[in-house]
Short mmCIF file of C-alpha atoms in Angstrom, two decimals:
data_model
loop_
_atom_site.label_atom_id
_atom_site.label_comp_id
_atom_site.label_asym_id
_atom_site.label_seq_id
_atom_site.Cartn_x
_atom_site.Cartn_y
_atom_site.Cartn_z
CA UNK Y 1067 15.99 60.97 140.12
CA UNK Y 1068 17.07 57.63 141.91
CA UNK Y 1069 20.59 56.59 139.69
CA UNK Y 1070 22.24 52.92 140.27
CA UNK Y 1071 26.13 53.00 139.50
CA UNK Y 1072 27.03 49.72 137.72
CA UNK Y 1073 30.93 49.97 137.73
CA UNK Y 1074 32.79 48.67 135.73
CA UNK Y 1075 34.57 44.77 136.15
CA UNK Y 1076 36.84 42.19 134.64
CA UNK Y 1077 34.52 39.80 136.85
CA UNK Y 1078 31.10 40.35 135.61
CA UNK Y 1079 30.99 41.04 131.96
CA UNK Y 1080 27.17 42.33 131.73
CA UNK Y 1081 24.73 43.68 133.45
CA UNK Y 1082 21.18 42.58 132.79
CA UNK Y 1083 18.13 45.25 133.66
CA UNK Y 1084 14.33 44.74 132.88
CA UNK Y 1085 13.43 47.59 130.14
CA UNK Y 1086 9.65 46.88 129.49
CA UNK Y 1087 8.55 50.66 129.67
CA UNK Y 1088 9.55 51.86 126.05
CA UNK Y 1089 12.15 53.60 126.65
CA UNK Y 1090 15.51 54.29 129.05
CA UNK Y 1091 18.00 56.73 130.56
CA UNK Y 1092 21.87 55.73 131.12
CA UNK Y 1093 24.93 57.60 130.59
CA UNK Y 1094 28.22 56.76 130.38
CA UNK Y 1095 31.94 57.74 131.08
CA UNK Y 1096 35.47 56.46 130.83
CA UNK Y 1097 36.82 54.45 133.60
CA UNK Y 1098 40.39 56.67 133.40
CA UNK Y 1099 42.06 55.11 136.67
CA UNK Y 1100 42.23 51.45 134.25
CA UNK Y 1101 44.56 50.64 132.10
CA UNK Y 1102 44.26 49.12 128.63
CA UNK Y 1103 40.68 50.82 127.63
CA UNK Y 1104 38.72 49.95 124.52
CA UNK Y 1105 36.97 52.19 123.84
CA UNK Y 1106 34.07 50.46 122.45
CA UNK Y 1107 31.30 50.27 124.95
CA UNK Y 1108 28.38 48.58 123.70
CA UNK Y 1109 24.67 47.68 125.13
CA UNK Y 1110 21.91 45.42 124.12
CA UNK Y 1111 18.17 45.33 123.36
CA UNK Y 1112 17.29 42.08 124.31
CA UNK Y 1113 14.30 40.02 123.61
CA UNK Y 1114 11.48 40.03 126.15
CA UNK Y 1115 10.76 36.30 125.60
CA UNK Y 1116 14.49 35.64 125.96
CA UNK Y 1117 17.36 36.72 127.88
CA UNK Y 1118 19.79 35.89 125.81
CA UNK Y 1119 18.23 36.87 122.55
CA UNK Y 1120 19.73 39.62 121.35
CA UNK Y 1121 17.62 41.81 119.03
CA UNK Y 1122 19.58 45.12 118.59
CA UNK Y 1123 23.47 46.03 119.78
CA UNK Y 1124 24.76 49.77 119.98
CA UNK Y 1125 28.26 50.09 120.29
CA UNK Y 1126 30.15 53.41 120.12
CA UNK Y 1127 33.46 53.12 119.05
CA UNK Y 1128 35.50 55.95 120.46
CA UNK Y 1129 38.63 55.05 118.05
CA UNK Y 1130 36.85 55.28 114.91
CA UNK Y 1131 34.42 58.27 116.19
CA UNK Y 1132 31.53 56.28 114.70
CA UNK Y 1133 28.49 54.31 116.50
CA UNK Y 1134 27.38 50.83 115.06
CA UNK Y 1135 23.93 49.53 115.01
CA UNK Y 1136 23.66 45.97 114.34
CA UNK Y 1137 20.07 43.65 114.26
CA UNK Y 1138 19.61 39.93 115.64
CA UNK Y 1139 20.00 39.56 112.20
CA UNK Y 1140 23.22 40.66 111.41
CA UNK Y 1141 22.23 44.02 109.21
CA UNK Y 1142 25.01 46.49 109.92
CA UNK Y 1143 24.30 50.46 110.33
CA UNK Y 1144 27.05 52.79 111.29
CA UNK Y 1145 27.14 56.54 111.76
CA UNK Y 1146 29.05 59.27 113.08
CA UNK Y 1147 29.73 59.53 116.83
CA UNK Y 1148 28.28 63.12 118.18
CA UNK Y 1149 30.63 65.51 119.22
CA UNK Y 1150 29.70 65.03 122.94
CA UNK Y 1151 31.56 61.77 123.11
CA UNK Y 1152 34.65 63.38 121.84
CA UNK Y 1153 36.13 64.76 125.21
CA UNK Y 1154 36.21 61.58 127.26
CA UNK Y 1155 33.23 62.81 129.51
CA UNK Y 1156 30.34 61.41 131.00
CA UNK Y 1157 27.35 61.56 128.55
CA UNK Y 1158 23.73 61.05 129.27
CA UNK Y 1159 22.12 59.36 126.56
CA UNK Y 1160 17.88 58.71 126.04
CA UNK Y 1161 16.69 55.93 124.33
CA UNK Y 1162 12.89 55.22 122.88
CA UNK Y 1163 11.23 52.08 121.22
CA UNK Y 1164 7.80 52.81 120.10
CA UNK Y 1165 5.98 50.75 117.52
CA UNK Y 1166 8.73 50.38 114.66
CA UNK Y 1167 11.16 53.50 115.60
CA UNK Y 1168 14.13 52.98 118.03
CA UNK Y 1169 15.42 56.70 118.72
CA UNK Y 1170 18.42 57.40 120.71
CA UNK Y 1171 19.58 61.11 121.78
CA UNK Y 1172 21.42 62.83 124.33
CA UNK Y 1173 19.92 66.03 125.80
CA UNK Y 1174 17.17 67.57 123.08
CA UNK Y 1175 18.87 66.01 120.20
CA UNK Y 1176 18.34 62.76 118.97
CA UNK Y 1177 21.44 61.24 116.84
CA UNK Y 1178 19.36 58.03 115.28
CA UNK Y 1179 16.06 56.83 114.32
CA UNK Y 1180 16.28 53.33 113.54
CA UNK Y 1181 12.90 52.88 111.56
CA UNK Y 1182 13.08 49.13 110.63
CA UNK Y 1183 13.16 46.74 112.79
CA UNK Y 1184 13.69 42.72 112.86
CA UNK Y 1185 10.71 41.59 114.19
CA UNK Y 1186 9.13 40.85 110.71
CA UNK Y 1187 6.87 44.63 110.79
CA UNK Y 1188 5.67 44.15 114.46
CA UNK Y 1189 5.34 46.62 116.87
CA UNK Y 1190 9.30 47.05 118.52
CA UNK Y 1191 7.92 47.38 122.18
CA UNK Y 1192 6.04 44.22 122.09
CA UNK Y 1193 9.28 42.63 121.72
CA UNK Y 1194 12.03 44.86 124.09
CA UNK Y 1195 12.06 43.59 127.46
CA UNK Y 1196 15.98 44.05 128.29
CA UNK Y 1197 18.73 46.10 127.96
CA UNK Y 1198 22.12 44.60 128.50
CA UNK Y 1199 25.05 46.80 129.38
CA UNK Y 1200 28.63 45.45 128.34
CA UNK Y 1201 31.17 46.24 131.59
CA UNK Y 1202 34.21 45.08 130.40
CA UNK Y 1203 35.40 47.86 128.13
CA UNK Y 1204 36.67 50.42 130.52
CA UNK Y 1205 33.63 52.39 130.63
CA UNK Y 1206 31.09 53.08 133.96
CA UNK Y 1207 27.70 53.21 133.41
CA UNK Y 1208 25.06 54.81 135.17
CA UNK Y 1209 21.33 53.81 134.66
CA UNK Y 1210 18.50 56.05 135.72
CA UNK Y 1211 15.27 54.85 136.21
CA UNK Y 1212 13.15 54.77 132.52
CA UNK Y 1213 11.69 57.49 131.27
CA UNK Y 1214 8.17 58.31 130.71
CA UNK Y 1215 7.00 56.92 127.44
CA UNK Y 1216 3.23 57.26 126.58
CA UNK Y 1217 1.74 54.95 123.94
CA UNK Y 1218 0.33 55.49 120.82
CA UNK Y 1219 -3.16 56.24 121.38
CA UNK Y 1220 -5.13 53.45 119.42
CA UNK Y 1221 -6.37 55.06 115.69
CA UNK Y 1222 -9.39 57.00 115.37
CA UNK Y 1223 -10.89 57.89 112.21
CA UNK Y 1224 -11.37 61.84 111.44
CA UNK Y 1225 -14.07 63.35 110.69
CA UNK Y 1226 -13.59 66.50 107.97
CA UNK Y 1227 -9.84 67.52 107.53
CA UNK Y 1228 -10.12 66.28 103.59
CA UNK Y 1229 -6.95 66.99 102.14
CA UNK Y 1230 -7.02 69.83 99.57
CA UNK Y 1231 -4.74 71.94 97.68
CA UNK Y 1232 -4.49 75.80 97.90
CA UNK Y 1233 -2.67 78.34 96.15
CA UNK Y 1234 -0.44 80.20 98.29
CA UNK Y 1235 -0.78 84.34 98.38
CA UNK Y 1236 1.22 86.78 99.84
CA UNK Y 1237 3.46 83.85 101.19
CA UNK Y 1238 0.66 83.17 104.49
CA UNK Y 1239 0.39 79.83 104.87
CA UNK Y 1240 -3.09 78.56 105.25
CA UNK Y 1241 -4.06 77.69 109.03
CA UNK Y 1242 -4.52 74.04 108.14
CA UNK Y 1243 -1.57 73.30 105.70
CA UNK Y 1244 0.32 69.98 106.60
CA UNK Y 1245 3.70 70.17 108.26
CA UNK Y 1246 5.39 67.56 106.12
CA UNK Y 1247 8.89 67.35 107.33
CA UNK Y 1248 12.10 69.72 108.60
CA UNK Y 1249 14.91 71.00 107.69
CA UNK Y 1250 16.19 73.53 110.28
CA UNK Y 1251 12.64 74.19 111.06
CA UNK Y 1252 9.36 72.74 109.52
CA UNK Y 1253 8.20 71.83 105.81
CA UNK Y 1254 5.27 71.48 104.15
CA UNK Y 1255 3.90 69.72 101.21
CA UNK Y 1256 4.05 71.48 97.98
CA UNK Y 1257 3.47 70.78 94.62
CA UNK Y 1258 4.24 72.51 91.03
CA UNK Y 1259 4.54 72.28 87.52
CA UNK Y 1260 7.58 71.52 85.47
CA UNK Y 1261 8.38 70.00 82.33
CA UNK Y 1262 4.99 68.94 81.65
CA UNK Y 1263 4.86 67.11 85.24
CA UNK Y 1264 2.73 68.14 88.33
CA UNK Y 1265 5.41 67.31 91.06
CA UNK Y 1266 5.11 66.92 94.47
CA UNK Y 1267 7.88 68.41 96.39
CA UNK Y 1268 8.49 70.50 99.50
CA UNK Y 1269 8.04 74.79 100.87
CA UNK Y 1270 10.21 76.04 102.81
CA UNK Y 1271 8.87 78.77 104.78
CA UNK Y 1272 11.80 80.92 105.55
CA UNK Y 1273 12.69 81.12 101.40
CA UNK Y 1274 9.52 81.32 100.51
CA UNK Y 1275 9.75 79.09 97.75
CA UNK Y 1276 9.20 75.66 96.77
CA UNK Y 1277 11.05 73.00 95.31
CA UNK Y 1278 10.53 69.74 93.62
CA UNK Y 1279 12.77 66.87 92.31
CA UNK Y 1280 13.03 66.02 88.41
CA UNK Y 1281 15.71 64.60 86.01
CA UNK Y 1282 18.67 64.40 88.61
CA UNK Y 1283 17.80 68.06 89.96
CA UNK Y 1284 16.29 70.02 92.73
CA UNK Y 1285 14.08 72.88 90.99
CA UNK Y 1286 13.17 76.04 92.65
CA UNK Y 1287 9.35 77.27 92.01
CA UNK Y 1288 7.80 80.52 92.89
CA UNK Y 1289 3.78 79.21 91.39
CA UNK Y 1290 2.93 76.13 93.94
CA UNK Y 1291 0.10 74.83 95.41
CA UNK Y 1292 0.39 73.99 99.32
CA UNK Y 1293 -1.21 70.48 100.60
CA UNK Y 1294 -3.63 71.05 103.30
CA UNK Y 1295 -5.75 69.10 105.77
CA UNK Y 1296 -5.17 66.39 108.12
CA UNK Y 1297 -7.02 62.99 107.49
CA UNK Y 1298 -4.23 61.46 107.10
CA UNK Y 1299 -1.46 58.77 108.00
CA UNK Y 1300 2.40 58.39 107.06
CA UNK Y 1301 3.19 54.75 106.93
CA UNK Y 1302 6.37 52.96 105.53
CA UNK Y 1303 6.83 51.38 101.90
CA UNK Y 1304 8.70 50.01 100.07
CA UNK Y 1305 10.05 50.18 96.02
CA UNK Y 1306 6.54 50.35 94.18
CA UNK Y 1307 4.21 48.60 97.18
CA UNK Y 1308 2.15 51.79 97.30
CA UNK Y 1309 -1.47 51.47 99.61
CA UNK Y 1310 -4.43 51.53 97.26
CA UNK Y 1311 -5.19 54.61 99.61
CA UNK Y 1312 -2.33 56.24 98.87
CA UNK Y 1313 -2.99 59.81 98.14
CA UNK Y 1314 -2.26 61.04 94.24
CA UNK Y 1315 -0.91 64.43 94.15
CA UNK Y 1316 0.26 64.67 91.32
CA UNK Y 1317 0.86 63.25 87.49
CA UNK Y 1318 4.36 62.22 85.33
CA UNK Y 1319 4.52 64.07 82.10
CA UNK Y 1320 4.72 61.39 79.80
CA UNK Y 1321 1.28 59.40 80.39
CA UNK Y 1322 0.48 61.08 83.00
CA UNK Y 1323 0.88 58.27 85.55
CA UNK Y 1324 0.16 59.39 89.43
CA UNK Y 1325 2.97 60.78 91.43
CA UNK Y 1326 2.50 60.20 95.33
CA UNK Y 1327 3.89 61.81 98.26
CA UNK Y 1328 6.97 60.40 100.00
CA UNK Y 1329 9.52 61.11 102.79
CA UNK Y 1330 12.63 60.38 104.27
CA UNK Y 1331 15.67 60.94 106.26
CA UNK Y 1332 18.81 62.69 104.66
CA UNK Y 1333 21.33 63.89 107.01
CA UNK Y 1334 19.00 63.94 109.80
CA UNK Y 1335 16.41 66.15 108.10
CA UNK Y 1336 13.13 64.34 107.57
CA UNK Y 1337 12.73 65.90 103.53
CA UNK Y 1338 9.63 65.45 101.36
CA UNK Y 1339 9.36 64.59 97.56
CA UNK Y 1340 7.57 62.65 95.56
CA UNK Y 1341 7.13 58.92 94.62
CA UNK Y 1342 6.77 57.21 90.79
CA UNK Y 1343 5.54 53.49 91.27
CA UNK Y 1344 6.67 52.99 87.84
CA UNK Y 1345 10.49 53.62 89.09
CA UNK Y 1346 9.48 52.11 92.29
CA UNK Y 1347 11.29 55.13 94.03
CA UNK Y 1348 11.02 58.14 96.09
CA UNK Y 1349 12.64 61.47 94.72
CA UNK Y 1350 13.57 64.20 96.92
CA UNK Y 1351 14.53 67.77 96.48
CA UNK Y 1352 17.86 68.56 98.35
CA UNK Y 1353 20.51 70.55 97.96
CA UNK Y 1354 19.96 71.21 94.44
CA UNK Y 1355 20.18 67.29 93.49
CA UNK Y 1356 17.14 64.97 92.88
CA UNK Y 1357 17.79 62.15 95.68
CA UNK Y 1358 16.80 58.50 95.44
CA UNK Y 1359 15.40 56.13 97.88
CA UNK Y 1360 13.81 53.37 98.08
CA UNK Y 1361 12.57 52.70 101.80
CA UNK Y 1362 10.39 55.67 102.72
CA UNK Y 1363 7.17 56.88 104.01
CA UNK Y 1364 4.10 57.68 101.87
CA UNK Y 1365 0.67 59.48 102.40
CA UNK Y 1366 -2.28 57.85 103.00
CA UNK Y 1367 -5.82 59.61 102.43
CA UNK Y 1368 -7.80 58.72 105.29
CA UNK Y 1369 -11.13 59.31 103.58
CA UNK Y 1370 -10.63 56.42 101.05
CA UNK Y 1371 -11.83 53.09 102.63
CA UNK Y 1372 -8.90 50.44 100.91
CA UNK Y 1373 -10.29 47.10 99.30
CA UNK Y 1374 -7.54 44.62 99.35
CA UNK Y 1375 -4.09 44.84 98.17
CA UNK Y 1376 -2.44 45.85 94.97
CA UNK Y 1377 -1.72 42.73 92.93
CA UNK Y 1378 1.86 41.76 92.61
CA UNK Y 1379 1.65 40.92 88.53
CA UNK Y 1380 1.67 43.32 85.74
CA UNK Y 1381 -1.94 44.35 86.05
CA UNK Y 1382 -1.91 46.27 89.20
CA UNK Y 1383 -5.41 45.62 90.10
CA UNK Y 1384 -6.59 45.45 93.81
CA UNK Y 1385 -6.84 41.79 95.17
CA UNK Y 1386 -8.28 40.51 98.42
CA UNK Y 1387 -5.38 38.15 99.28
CA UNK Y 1388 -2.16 39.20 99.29
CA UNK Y 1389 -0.71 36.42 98.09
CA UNK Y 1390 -2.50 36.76 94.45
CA UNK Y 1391 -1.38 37.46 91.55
CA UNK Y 1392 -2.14 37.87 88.19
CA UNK Y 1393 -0.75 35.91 85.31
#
């Protein structure tokens, strides 16, 4: 693979490359022979429309072992600095922007999804068309030429693959149950009863049990149901915005109102749980504590056709403009 050195100089501060292929390959190394390093390197996704617009910066701060992610915007995100940084060698890092997820690895291991992007809920790649390499820190860089990056194919709507519930024997998963997450390896969707309450929650094959989130708890269950199918879609919400397709799997155990199915990201483990609208949260099982969060992913059922949109007043009742509400 063809690799372009872009040393590092007091003289030229940046350098500016085309990235309009959804993704790129670069890695990076101390310059040792200078003196006075600051360690800080730090690259830009630029706007495609713009030069000089700067829509995401990455800058990993060798000092403070942590890497900071900051949007156009100003939103700050920091996280810890992977060990392969920590021996002042030359890394080779990955980096992907499809629709609304920038990932960025090295090797097999990615070390951040960065699921929300600044460009108002547009696609990310529509808007990338730069990356901008900081060469005044001390640091060379090496770019390789972008990796392959294949495009969503556009949706199609399945046919059969209704989602259904099954009772688990023997501990054999059924051949269609949905993978809905992983921990060290992959999830699936569960659900059981407790305390009056038909939870969502998650199996874990290799304990063969499942577990679901209540009253500040994660809750171990032997009697579960497993979710299986596949007409269906994981898209992102938001507090209690939930799709009027969104699939119920579930009820509280007070009046019975419908529980959903919800995911996200804790310590780089994509787990699943379930979601209340009336709490406008999701709750995940993990680690034997009920976890709270409010930006996640939720289940669609592909088989319902959706109306309009939930209204925003107390009512709740589906509207055909968004921008209704009830009194």
């Amino acid at each position: 693979m063809q690799k372009n050195d872009v040393s590092m100089s007091i003289e030229i501060p940046y350098k500016l490359y085309k990235a309009d292929a959804g993704g790129y390959k670069f890695s990076l190394k101390p310059n040792l022979q200078l003196e006075n390093h600051n360690f800080q390197p730090a690259f830009y996704l630029i706007d495609k429309h713009c030069p000089h617009d700067k829509l995401y910066e990455v800058q990993f701060s060798y000092d403070k072992h942590t890497i900071y992610i900051t949007t156009g915007e100003g939103i700050l995100t920091s996280l810890p600095l992977p060990e392969e940084f920590s021996d002042l060698n030359e890394v080779e890092v990955w980096m992907t922007w499809i629709k609304k997820d920038i990932c960025v690895g090295t090797k097999n291991k990615t070390f951040f999804t960065y699921p929300r992007n600044i460009t108002g809920g547009k696609s990310a790649d529509k808007f990338i068309g730069y990356i901008k390499f900081e060469t005044n820190y001390g640091f060379d860089w090496k770019v390789h030429e972008s990796p392959v990056v294949y495009k969503m194919p556009p949706e199609k709507k399945l046919k059969g693959g209704k989602l259904h519930w099954v009772a688990i024997e023997d501990h054999k998963l059924p051949q269609d149950a949905m993978i809905g997450g992983f921990e060290k390896n992959p999830i699936y969707i569960a659900r059981a009863m407790y305390s009056g309450s038909l939870c969502p929650g998650k199996y874990v094959p290799e304990e063969r049990k499942a577990y679901v989130a209540w009253g500040g708890e994660e809750h171990e269950k032997s009697n579960f149901q497993i979710l299986c199918g596949y007409n269906a879609k994981w898209v992102l919400c938001t507090d209690d915005n939930i799709p009027e397709n969104a699939f119920v799997a579930g009820t509280s155990e007070i009046q019975n109102e419908p529980l959903y199915i919800g995911r996200a990201f804790i310590d780089y483990k994509l787990i699943v749980g379930k979601v209340h609208m009336l709490y406008k949260t999701c709750y995940l099982p993990y680690r034997g504590e009920e976890i709270e969060v409010q930006h996640y992913e939720i289940l669609l059922d592909l088989s319902i056709n959706p109306k309009g949109y939930p209204c925003r007043g107390k009512c709740k009742v589906n509207v055909f403009n968004k921008d209704l509400t009830c009194i």
